[in-house]
Coordinates of C-alpha atoms (C1' of nucleotides) in Angstrom, one line a residue:
Chain A
X1 CA 93.6 113.8 114.5
X2 CA 94.1 116.6 111.7
X3 CA 97.5 118.6 111.4
X4 CA 99.2 116.8 114.0
X5 CA 102.7 118.1 115.1
X6 CA 103.0 121.3 113.5
X7 CA 105.3 123.6 114.7
X8 CA 107.2 126.9 113.6
X9 CA 110.0 124.6 111.8
X10 CA 107.1 122.4 110.1
X11 CA 104.8 124.9 109.5
X12 CA 101.3 124.1 108.0
X13 CA 98.9 125.0 105.0
X14 CA 95.8 124.6 103.7
X15 CA 95.8 122.7 100.7
X16 CA 93.3 122.5 98.1
X17 CA 92.5 119.9 95.5
X18 CA 91.4 121.6 92.0
X19 CA 89.9 119.8 88.8
X20 CA 90.8 120.7 85.4
X21 CA 87.4 118.8 83.8
X22 CA 87.2 118.6 80.1
X23 CA 85.2 117.6 77.8
X24 CA 84.2 117.9 73.8
X25 CA 81.1 119.9 73.4
X26 CA 79.8 120.3 69.6
X27 CA 83.1 119.5 68.3
X28 CA 85.0 122.1 70.5
X29 CA 87.0 121.3 73.7
X30 CA 85.8 123.1 77.1
X31 CA 86.8 123.4 80.2
X32 CA 84.4 123.4 83.2
X33 CA 84.7 127.0 85.2
X34 CA 82.5 128.5 88.1
X35 CA 81.8 132.3 88.5
X36 CA 83.3 133.4 91.6
X37 CA 80.7 135.9 93.4
X38 CA 82.8 137.3 95.9
X39 CA 86.8 138.6 96.3
X40 CA 89.0 137.9 95.4
X41 CA 88.6 137.8 91.8
X42 CA 84.7 138.5 91.9
X43 CA 83.3 137.9 88.4
X44 CA 86.3 135.6 87.1
X45 CA 86.0 132.1 86.4
X46 CA 87.8 129.5 88.7
X47 CA 88.4 125.8 88.5
X48 CA 86.4 123.5 90.8
X49 CA 87.9 122.0 93.7
X50 CA 88.2 122.9 97.4
X51 CA 89.8 122.5 100.5
X52 CA 91.6 119.1 101.6
X53 CA 90.0 117.5 104.5
X54 CA 91.5 116.1 107.5
X55 CA 91.3 112.4 106.3
X56 CA 90.9 112.1 102.7
X57 CA 93.6 112.1 99.8
X58 CA 93.7 114.6 97.3
X59 CA 92.3 112.4 94.7
X60 CA 89.4 111.3 97.1
X61 CA 89.2 115.2 97.8
X62 CA 89.3 116.2 94.1
X63 CA 86.0 113.6 93.4
X64 CA 84.4 114.9 96.7
X65 CA 84.4 118.4 95.6
X66 CA 84.0 118.0 91.7
X67 CA 80.3 115.9 93.2
X68 CA 78.9 118.9 94.4
X69 CA 79.1 120.1 90.6
X70 CA 78.5 117.3 88.8
X71 CA 77.6 113.2 89.4
X72 CA 80.9 111.9 89.4
X73 CA 80.0 108.9 87.8
X74 CA 80.1 111.1 84.4
X75 CA 84.2 111.3 84.8
X76 CA 85.9 109.1 82.7
X77 CA 89.4 109.9 83.9
X78 CA 91.3 111.7 86.7
X79 CA 94.9 111.6 87.1
X80 CA 97.2 114.0 89.1
X81 CA 98.5 117.2 87.0
X82 CA 100.9 119.2 89.3
X83 CA 101.2 121.4 92.5
X84 CA 101.0 124.9 93.0
X85 CA 102.7 126.6 95.5
X86 CA 103.6 130.0 95.0
X87 CA 103.1 131.8 98.2
X88 CA 101.7 134.8 96.2
X89 CA 99.0 132.5 94.3
X90 CA 96.1 133.4 96.6
X91 CA 96.3 137.0 97.7
X92 CA 94.5 135.9 101.4
X93 CA 97.3 134.1 102.4
X94 CA 99.0 131.0 101.3
X95 CA 97.5 127.5 100.0
X96 CA 98.9 124.9 98.3
X97 CA 96.9 123.6 95.4
X98 CA 96.7 120.1 93.4
X99 CA 95.4 120.4 89.9
X100 CA 93.8 117.3 88.5
X101 CA 92.6 116.3 85.2
X102 CA 89.4 115.2 84.7
X103 CA 87.7 114.0 81.4
X104 CA 83.8 113.5 80.5
X105 CA 82.8 111.5 77.6
X106 CA 81.4 113.5 74.9
X107 CA 78.0 111.7 75.0
X108 CA 77.1 112.9 78.4
X109 CA 75.9 116.4 79.3
X110 CA 75.6 116.6 83.3
X111 CA 73.6 119.2 84.7
X112 CA 75.5 122.0 86.2
X113 CA 74.9 124.2 89.0
X114 CA 74.0 127.9 88.1
X115 CA 77.3 129.6 88.7
X116 CA 79.2 127.0 86.7
X117 CA 79.3 126.6 82.9
X118 CA 81.6 125.1 80.4
X119 CA 84.1 127.4 78.0
X120 CA 85.8 126.6 75.2
X121 CA 89.4 126.1 76.1
X122 CA 90.4 128.5 73.1
X123 CA 88.4 131.3 74.1
X124 CA 88.5 131.3 77.9
X125 CA 87.0 134.3 80.3
X126 CA 89.3 136.0 82.5
X127 CA 90.8 133.4 85.1
X128 CA 91.0 133.5 88.9
X129 CA 94.4 132.9 90.5
X130 CA 96.4 130.8 88.8
X131 CA 93.6 129.0 87.2
X132 CA 94.3 129.8 83.7
X133 CA 97.7 128.2 83.4
X134 CA 96.8 125.2 85.2
X135 CA 93.8 125.0 82.1
X136 CA 97.2 125.3 79.7
X137 CA 98.8 122.5 81.7
X138 CA 96.0 120.2 81.5
X139 CA 95.5 120.8 77.7
X140 CA 99.1 120.1 77.4
X141 CA 99.1 116.7 78.9
X142 CA 95.8 115.6 77.4
X143 CA 97.0 116.4 74.0
X144 CA 100.2 114.3 74.7
X145 CA 98.6 111.5 76.2
X146 CA 96.2 111.1 73.1
X147 CA 99.1 110.2 71.1
X148 CA 100.6 107.6 73.1
X149 CA 98.0 106.2 75.9
X150 CA 94.3 105.4 75.2
X151 CA 93.0 108.5 77.2
X152 CA 90.2 108.6 74.5
X153 CA 88.5 106.1 76.1
X154 CA 87.5 108.5 78.2
X155 CA 86.2 111.5 75.9
X156 CA 84.2 108.7 73.6
X157 CA 81.1 106.9 74.4
X158 CA 81.1 103.3 74.6
X159 CA 80.2 102.8 71.3
X160 CA 81.1 105.1 68.4
X161 CA 82.1 105.2 64.7
X162 CA 85.4 106.4 63.4
X163 CA 83.8 109.4 62.0
X164 CA 82.7 110.5 65.2
X165 CA 85.9 109.4 66.9
X166 CA 87.9 111.5 64.8
X167 CA 85.5 114.9 65.5
X168 CA 86.6 114.3 69.3
X169 CA 90.3 113.7 68.4
X170 CA 90.3 117.1 66.4
X171 CA 88.4 118.8 69.0
X172 CA 91.0 117.6 71.6
X173 CA 94.2 118.0 69.9
X174 CA 93.0 121.6 68.1
X175 CA 94.1 120.3 64.8
X176 CA 93.3 118.0 61.5
X177 CA 94.0 114.3 61.7
X178 CA 92.3 111.6 58.4
X179 CA 89.8 109.5 59.6
X180 CA 91.9 106.6 57.8
X181 CA 95.2 107.4 59.8
X182 CA 93.0 107.2 62.9
X183 CA 91.5 104.5 62.6
X184 CA 94.5 102.3 61.0
X185 CA 97.0 103.6 64.1
X186 CA 94.5 103.0 66.9
X187 CA 93.5 99.2 65.7
X188 CA 96.7 98.3 65.1
X189 CA 97.9 99.6 68.4
X190 CA 95.4 97.4 70.0
X191 CA 93.4 100.5 71.1
X192 CA 90.4 100.1 69.7
X193 CA 88.3 97.1 68.1
X194 CA 85.2 96.9 66.4
X195 CA 82.0 96.1 68.0
X196 CA 80.5 93.6 64.9
X197 CA 77.6 96.2 64.9
X198 CA 77.4 99.2 62.6
X199 CA 75.3 102.3 63.0
X200 CA 72.3 103.3 61.1
X201 CA 73.7 105.4 58.1
X202 CA 72.5 109.3 58.1
X203 CA 69.9 110.6 57.0
X204 CA 71.6 111.3 53.6
X205 CA 72.4 108.2 53.3
X206 CA 76.1 106.9 52.9
X207 CA 78.0 103.4 53.3
X208 CA 76.8 102.8 57.5
X209 CA 79.6 102.9 59.6
X210 CA 81.5 100.2 61.6
X211 CA 80.8 100.7 65.4
X212 CA 84.2 100.4 67.9
X213 CA 85.0 100.3 71.2
X214 CA 88.2 100.8 73.3
X215 CA 89.5 97.9 73.9
X216 CA 90.3 98.9 77.8
X217 CA 88.6 101.3 79.2
X218 CA 91.1 102.6 81.6
X219 CA 94.5 104.3 81.0
X220 CA 97.3 102.2 79.5
X221 CA 100.5 103.5 77.6
X222 CA 100.5 102.0 74.2
X223 CA 103.8 102.9 72.8
X224 CA 106.1 103.8 75.4
X225 CA 108.0 106.3 72.6
X226 CA 109.3 106.3 69.7
X227 CA 112.8 106.2 70.3
X228 CA 115.4 103.8 72.1
X229 CA 112.9 101.1 73.1
X230 CA 113.8 97.9 74.7
X231 CA 115.1 95.6 71.7
X232 CA 112.3 94.1 69.9
X233 CA 110.9 91.0 71.8
X234 CA 112.4 88.0 69.8
X235 CA 108.9 86.2 68.7
X236 CA 110.4 83.0 68.6
X237 CA 114.1 83.3 69.5
X238 CA 115.7 81.6 66.0
X239 CA 116.7 82.4 62.9
X240 CA 117.1 85.7 62.8
X241 CA 119.2 87.2 59.7
X242 CA 118.6 84.3 57.3
X243 CA 121.5 85.3 55.1
X244 CA 123.8 85.1 58.0
X245 CA 126.4 82.3 57.9
X246 CA 130.1 81.3 58.8
Chain B
X1 CA 102.2 135.5 107.8
X2 CA 102.6 131.9 107.7
X3 CA 99.7 129.9 107.6
X4 CA 96.7 132.3 107.6
X5 CA 93.2 131.5 107.4
X6 CA 93.4 127.9 108.6
X7 CA 90.0 127.0 110.4
X8 CA 87.8 123.3 111.0
X9 CA 86.8 123.4 107.5
X10 CA 90.3 124.4 105.8
X11 CA 92.7 122.4 107.6
X12 CA 96.5 122.7 107.2
X13 CA 99.0 120.4 106.8
X14 CA 102.7 120.2 107.3
X15 CA 104.2 119.9 103.8
X16 CA 107.5 118.4 102.7
X17 CA 109.0 118.6 99.6
X18 CA 111.3 115.8 98.5
X19 CA 114.2 114.8 95.8
X20 CA 114.8 111.7 94.2
X21 CA 118.5 112.6 93.0
X22 CA 119.6 110.2 89.9
X23 CA 123.1 109.9 88.8
X24 CA 124.6 107.1 86.7
X25 CA 127.6 105.6 88.5
X26 CA 130.1 103.4 86.9
X27 CA 127.6 102.2 84.8
X28 CA 124.9 101.9 86.9
X29 CA 122.0 104.2 87.5
X30 CA 121.7 105.4 91.3
X31 CA 119.5 107.2 93.9
X32 CA 120.6 109.6 96.8
X33 CA 119.5 108.3 100.2
X34 CA 119.9 108.9 103.5
X35 CA 119.6 106.2 106.3
X36 CA 117.1 107.3 109.4
X37 CA 118.5 107.0 112.7
X38 CA 115.4 107.5 114.8
X39 CA 111.5 105.7 114.5
X40 CA 109.8 105.7 112.7
X41 CA 111.6 103.7 109.8
X42 CA 114.9 103.8 111.9
X43 CA 117.6 102.2 109.7
X44 CA 115.6 102.5 106.8
X45 CA 116.7 104.8 103.8
X46 CA 114.7 107.6 103.3
X47 CA 114.7 110.6 100.1
X48 CA 116.2 114.1 101.1
X49 CA 114.2 116.9 101.6
X50 CA 112.4 118.2 104.5
X51 CA 109.5 120.9 105.7
X52 CA 108.2 123.6 103.2
X53 CA 108.8 126.7 104.9
X54 CA 106.7 129.8 105.0
X55 CA 108.1 132.3 102.1
X56 CA 109.2 129.5 99.6
X57 CA 108.1 127.6 96.8
X58 CA 108.6 124.2 96.9
X59 CA 110.9 124.0 94.0
X60 CA 113.0 126.4 95.9
X61 CA 112.3 124.3 99.1
X62 CA 113.7 121.3 97.3
X63 CA 116.5 123.1 96.3
X64 CA 117.6 124.4 99.7
X65 CA 117.2 121.2 101.6
X66 CA 119.2 119.6 98.8
X67 CA 122.0 122.0 99.6
X68 CA 122.1 120.2 103.0
X69 CA 122.9 117.3 101.1
X70 CA 125.2 118.1 97.9
X71 CA 126.0 121.5 96.4
X72 CA 122.9 122.8 94.5
X73 CA 125.1 123.5 91.4
X74 CA 125.8 119.9 90.5
X75 CA 122.1 119.8 89.7
X76 CA 121.8 119.4 86.1
X77 CA 118.0 119.5 86.5
X78 CA 115.0 119.4 88.8
X79 CA 111.7 119.1 88.0
X80 CA 108.5 118.4 89.6
X81 CA 107.3 114.3 90.0
X82 CA 104.1 114.3 91.8
X83 CA 102.6 114.8 95.6
X84 CA 101.6 112.3 97.6
X85 CA 98.7 112.4 100.3
X86 CA 97.7 109.3 101.6
X87 CA 96.8 110.3 105.4
X88 CA 98.7 107.6 106.5
X89 CA 102.0 108.0 104.7
X90 CA 103.6 109.3 107.9
X91 CA 102.6 107.2 111.2
X92 CA 103.2 110.3 113.0
X93 CA 100.7 112.3 111.9
X94 CA 99.3 113.6 108.4
X95 CA 101.8 115.3 105.7
X96 CA 101.5 115.8 102.2
X97 CA 104.7 115.5 100.0
X98 CA 105.8 116.5 96.6
X99 CA 108.7 115.0 94.9
X100 CA 111.0 116.2 92.6
X101 CA 113.1 114.6 90.0
X102 CA 116.9 115.6 90.2
X103 CA 119.5 114.7 87.7
X104 CA 123.2 115.0 88.5
X105 CA 126.1 114.8 85.4
X106 CA 128.4 111.5 85.5
X107 CA 131.5 113.3 85.8
X108 CA 130.9 115.0 89.2
X109 CA 131.3 113.2 92.4
X110 CA 130.2 115.8 94.6
X111 CA 130.9 114.7 98.6
X112 CA 128.0 113.2 100.8
X113 CA 127.0 114.0 104.2
X114 CA 127.6 110.9 106.8
X115 CA 124.4 109.3 106.8
X116 CA 123.9 109.8 103.1
X117 CA 124.8 107.5 100.3
X118 CA 124.2 106.5 96.7
X119 CA 122.2 103.4 96.0
X120 CA 121.7 101.7 92.7
X121 CA 118.0 101.9 91.8
X122 CA 117.6 98.1 90.9
X123 CA 119.0 96.9 94.3
X124 CA 117.4 99.7 96.8
X125 CA 117.7 99.0 100.7
X126 CA 114.5 99.0 102.7
X127 CA 113.2 102.4 102.2
X128 CA 111.0 104.6 104.7
X129 CA 107.8 105.9 103.9
X130 CA 106.4 105.7 100.3
X131 CA 109.9 106.4 99.0
X132 CA 110.1 103.6 97.2
X133 CA 107.5 104.1 95.2
X134 CA 108.8 107.7 94.7
X135 CA 112.0 106.4 93.2
X136 CA 109.9 103.9 90.8
X137 CA 108.2 107.0 89.7
X138 CA 111.1 108.8 89.0
X139 CA 112.7 106.2 87.0
X140 CA 109.6 105.9 84.9
X141 CA 109.8 109.7 84.0
X142 CA 113.4 109.8 83.5
X143 CA 113.1 107.1 81.1
X144 CA 110.3 108.4 79.3
X145 CA 111.9 111.7 78.6
X146 CA 115.0 110.4 77.5
X147 CA 113.1 109.2 74.4
X148 CA 111.5 112.6 73.7
X149 CA 113.5 115.1 75.1
X150 CA 117.2 116.0 75.3
X151 CA 117.0 115.4 79.6
X152 CA 120.4 113.1 78.7
X153 CA 122.3 116.7 78.9
X154 CA 121.6 116.5 82.7
X155 CA 123.2 113.0 83.2
X156 CA 125.9 113.8 80.7
X157 CA 129.2 115.8 81.1
X158 CA 129.7 119.4 79.3
X159 CA 131.4 117.4 76.5
X160 CA 131.5 113.5 75.8
X161 CA 131.9 110.9 73.2
X162 CA 129.6 109.1 71.4
X163 CA 130.4 105.7 73.4
X164 CA 130.2 107.7 76.6
X165 CA 126.8 108.7 76.3
X166 CA 125.9 105.5 75.1
X167 CA 126.6 104.3 78.7
X168 CA 124.7 106.6 80.2
X169 CA 122.1 106.0 78.2
X170 CA 122.0 102.0 79.1
X171 CA 122.6 102.5 82.5
X172 CA 119.6 105.0 82.3
X173 CA 117.5 103.0 80.5
X174 CA 118.2 99.5 82.0
X175 CA 118.4 98.1 78.0
X176 CA 120.8 98.5 75.4
X177 CA 121.3 101.0 72.9
X178 CA 123.3 100.6 70.1
X179 CA 126.2 103.7 69.9
X180 CA 125.1 103.8 66.1
X181 CA 121.7 104.6 66.4
X182 CA 121.6 106.9 69.3
X183 CA 124.3 109.0 67.7
X184 CA 122.1 109.6 64.3
X185 CA 118.6 109.7 66.3
X186 CA 120.0 112.7 68.8
X187 CA 122.2 114.5 66.0
X188 CA 119.0 114.4 63.3
X189 CA 117.1 115.6 66.4
X190 CA 119.1 118.8 66.7
X191 CA 119.9 117.6 70.4
X192 CA 123.7 116.7 70.0
X193 CA 126.3 118.6 68.0
X194 CA 129.7 117.6 67.6
X195 CA 132.6 120.0 69.1
X196 CA 134.9 119.5 66.5
X197 CA 137.6 118.5 68.7
X198 CA 138.4 114.9 69.7
X199 CA 138.9 112.6 72.3
X200 CA 142.2 111.4 73.1
X201 CA 142.3 107.5 72.1
X202 CA 142.5 105.0 74.9
X203 CA 145.2 102.9 75.7
X204 CA 144.7 100.1 73.6
X205 CA 145.0 102.8 70.5
X206 CA 141.5 102.6 68.0
X207 CA 140.2 105.6 66.2
X208 CA 139.9 108.9 68.5
X209 CA 136.5 109.3 69.0
X210 CA 135.0 112.9 68.1
X211 CA 133.5 115.1 70.9
X212 CA 130.1 116.0 71.2
X213 CA 127.5 118.3 73.5
X214 CA 124.2 119.1 74.2
X215 CA 123.2 121.9 71.7
X216 CA 120.9 123.4 74.7
X217 CA 121.6 122.6 78.0
X218 CA 117.8 123.0 79.0
X219 CA 114.8 120.6 79.1
X220 CA 113.3 120.9 75.6
X221 CA 111.0 118.8 73.7
X222 CA 112.3 117.2 70.7
X223 CA 109.8 114.9 69.1
X224 CA 106.4 115.9 70.6
X225 CA 105.1 112.3 70.0
X226 CA 105.0 109.5 67.3
X227 CA 101.2 109.8 66.0
X228 CA 98.8 112.6 65.5
X229 CA 101.4 114.9 64.9
X230 CA 99.9 118.7 63.5
X231 CA 100.3 118.2 59.6
X232 CA 103.8 118.9 58.7
X233 CA 104.7 122.7 58.6
X234 CA 104.8 123.3 54.9
X235 CA 108.4 124.3 54.0
X236 CA 107.4 126.8 51.5
X237 CA 103.6 126.8 51.4
X238 CA 103.8 125.7 47.8
X239 CA 103.5 123.0 45.0
X240 CA 102.6 120.1 47.3
X241 CA 101.2 117.2 45.7
X242 CA 102.7 117.8 42.3
X243 CA 101.1 115.1 40.6
X244 CA 98.2 116.7 41.0
X245 CA 95.5 118.4 38.4
X246 CA 92.0 119.1 38.0
Chain C
dC1 C1' 158.3 101.4 59.7
dG2 C1' 154.8 98.1 58.9
dG3 C1' 151.4 94.6 60.6
dG4 C1' 148.0 93.2 63.8
dG5 C1' 144.8 94.9 67.3
dT6 C1' 141.3 98.4 69.0
dT7 C1' 138.0 102.0 68.6
dT8 C1' 135.0 104.9 65.9
dA9 C1' 132.9 106.8 62.2
dT10 C1' 129.6 106.1 58.0
dG11 C1' 127.3 104.3 54.2
dA12 C1' 123.9 101.0 53.0
dC13 C1' 120.1 98.2 53.5
dT14 C1' 115.9 96.6 55.8
dA15 C1' 111.6 97.2 58.4
dT16 C1' 108.4 99.4 60.3
dC17 C1' 105.0 102.9 60.5
dA18 C1' 102.3 107.4 59.8
dG19 C1' 100.4 109.7 56.2
dG20 C1' 98.2 110.3 52.0
dC21 C1' 95.1 109.2 47.8
dG22 C1' 91.8 107.5 45.1
dA23 C1' 88.7 103.5 44.2
dA24 C1' 85.2 100.3 45.7
dA25 C1' 81.4 99.4 49.0
dA26 C1' 77.4 100.3 51.1
dC27 C1' 73.6 103.0 51.9
dC28 C1' 70.0 106.5 51.0
dT29 C1' 66.3 109.4 48.3
dC30 C1' 63.7 110.2 44.0
Chain D
dG1 C1' 67.7 101.9 38.8
dA2 C1' 70.7 106.5 38.7
dG3 C1' 72.6 109.8 41.1
dG4 C1' 74.4 111.8 45.4
dT5 C1' 76.3 110.5 50.2
dT6 C1' 79.4 108.3 53.6
dT7 C1' 82.2 104.8 54.8
dT8 C1' 86.4 101.3 53.9
dC9 C1' 89.6 99.4 52.0
dG10 C1' 94.2 98.8 49.3
dC11 C1' 98.1 101.3 47.7
dC12 C1' 101.5 104.2 47.6
dT13 C1' 104.9 107.4 49.8
dG14 C1' 108.1 109.3 53.1
dA15 C1' 110.5 109.4 57.2
dT16 C1' 112.7 106.9 60.3
dA17 C1' 114.8 103.5 63.8
dG18 C1' 117.4 99.2 63.9
dT19 C1' 121.1 96.6 62.2
dC20 C1' 125.0 95.7 59.7
dA21 C1' 129.3 95.6 57.1
dT22 C1' 133.2 98.0 56.0
dA23 C1' 136.8 101.6 56.1
dA24 C1' 139.2 105.0 58.9
dA25 C1' 142.0 106.3 62.7
dC26 C1' 145.0 105.2 66.2
dC27 C1' 148.0 102.0 69.4
dC28 C1' 151.4 99.1 70.3
dC29 C1' 154.8 95.8 69.2
dG30 C1' 158.3 93.2 66.8

DNA sequence: CGGGGTTTATGACTATCAGGCGAAAACCTC
DNA sequence: GAGGTTTTCGCCTGATAGTCATAAACCCCG
């Protein structure tokens, strides 16, 4: 098949799928970039990705292209971000690009190709095309979702202590959160659960930390939103407002 | 220019921009659809939109195509939703489609072409392609954003009473909210402000309602999120924790 | 022109939950 | 076993959403 029924009224465009892959490494949030050897933007750093092929969806495409950089199994999460269509975004000719957000748990350290490396998101090298602003979009999305979903599961190892999880959240959010509050909030929302086991206490001693895990290893919205919730589901539909009579 | 440097390794695809245009009409949320006269999906209802042209962005494209249906000036808001790329989404051949969310304030009643009509989102007619699920995505997005942004401005007339605004929120959210709470929350967040004037009281009398307006007629996030906020910005950077001493 | 009816506005109260602090628990090393 | 370290837990505080009752402001009608 391929690109059927293209015509002057229905122009067609090369489409690329790009991935903003994020991972917390040594307490800092990093993004995976590769260095362009050729013009345009020779020497600048770009997001992994490439052309959308004839029979694949964008999601499949980004996964396929990522496989050229890392094993796909390391990906904890992948979701569509946004599509950029500025006719001038590539000086060689028009392309449309759809960016995805990918997350890799912190306990993995996949091997990368020669031209590819991790860069701290708060100190990016010169970036190619509009990829810098795509990283920014991904960051915003991740930070927002850390609060009202369980995306954290895609940044964390299968089991972890609260202190370790806190490090991940601090790195990803870019500001401090307390372990106490993090634990209570995530537990109450049913996002986290204790495994029952505990980690070995560190070299300096200290009370051994309880191990936790994310209850569901897939994206779920925990608290839809703070305001204008649907009226609270009546627990047993009876005897509200006890002091009410006549 | 057009689609330069397309090749077997860089296939190109017709791309369309679609709009999910929503409006509250007589207390119900509606979506604008047009009835397809021809196959495929003859007789089914589709989202307005069409091909992305050579020199326009997706945003410009959706606005242009919408202009064939309604005056663009009625649009209170327009934002990108998501891009669908399933190779089988159009039986005639592969296309990629990017959906946008459009909002029209309730006080406007733009004239529509013959083939186009409003349909309540909770009772959609048979829809074409994957447009039904796109409407669903738009709904989810709108409902979420009503809580943590000021999108309401794009559903409401320039000035309104709290009771009127409540009707809009109830229709858009699909569940009941109280006028008291709506007013207090939106006022405290600085989303709403009283104009100082008041509406004429209705035929049955009653205290005349104060008129309100949205402070900023453009999208703004009001409360980033409920949990894991950055540490509260210190009002004057002094004398925290008064009971604290060495 | 005053009472009944209607609609809106406002203040009080409650419940929930995030955020912070400090004490206690549990472990290590020396 | 004493001192140091890290985690856990309970208590307190503040902010804010949600509910309710009352007061305010207007109409119409007799």
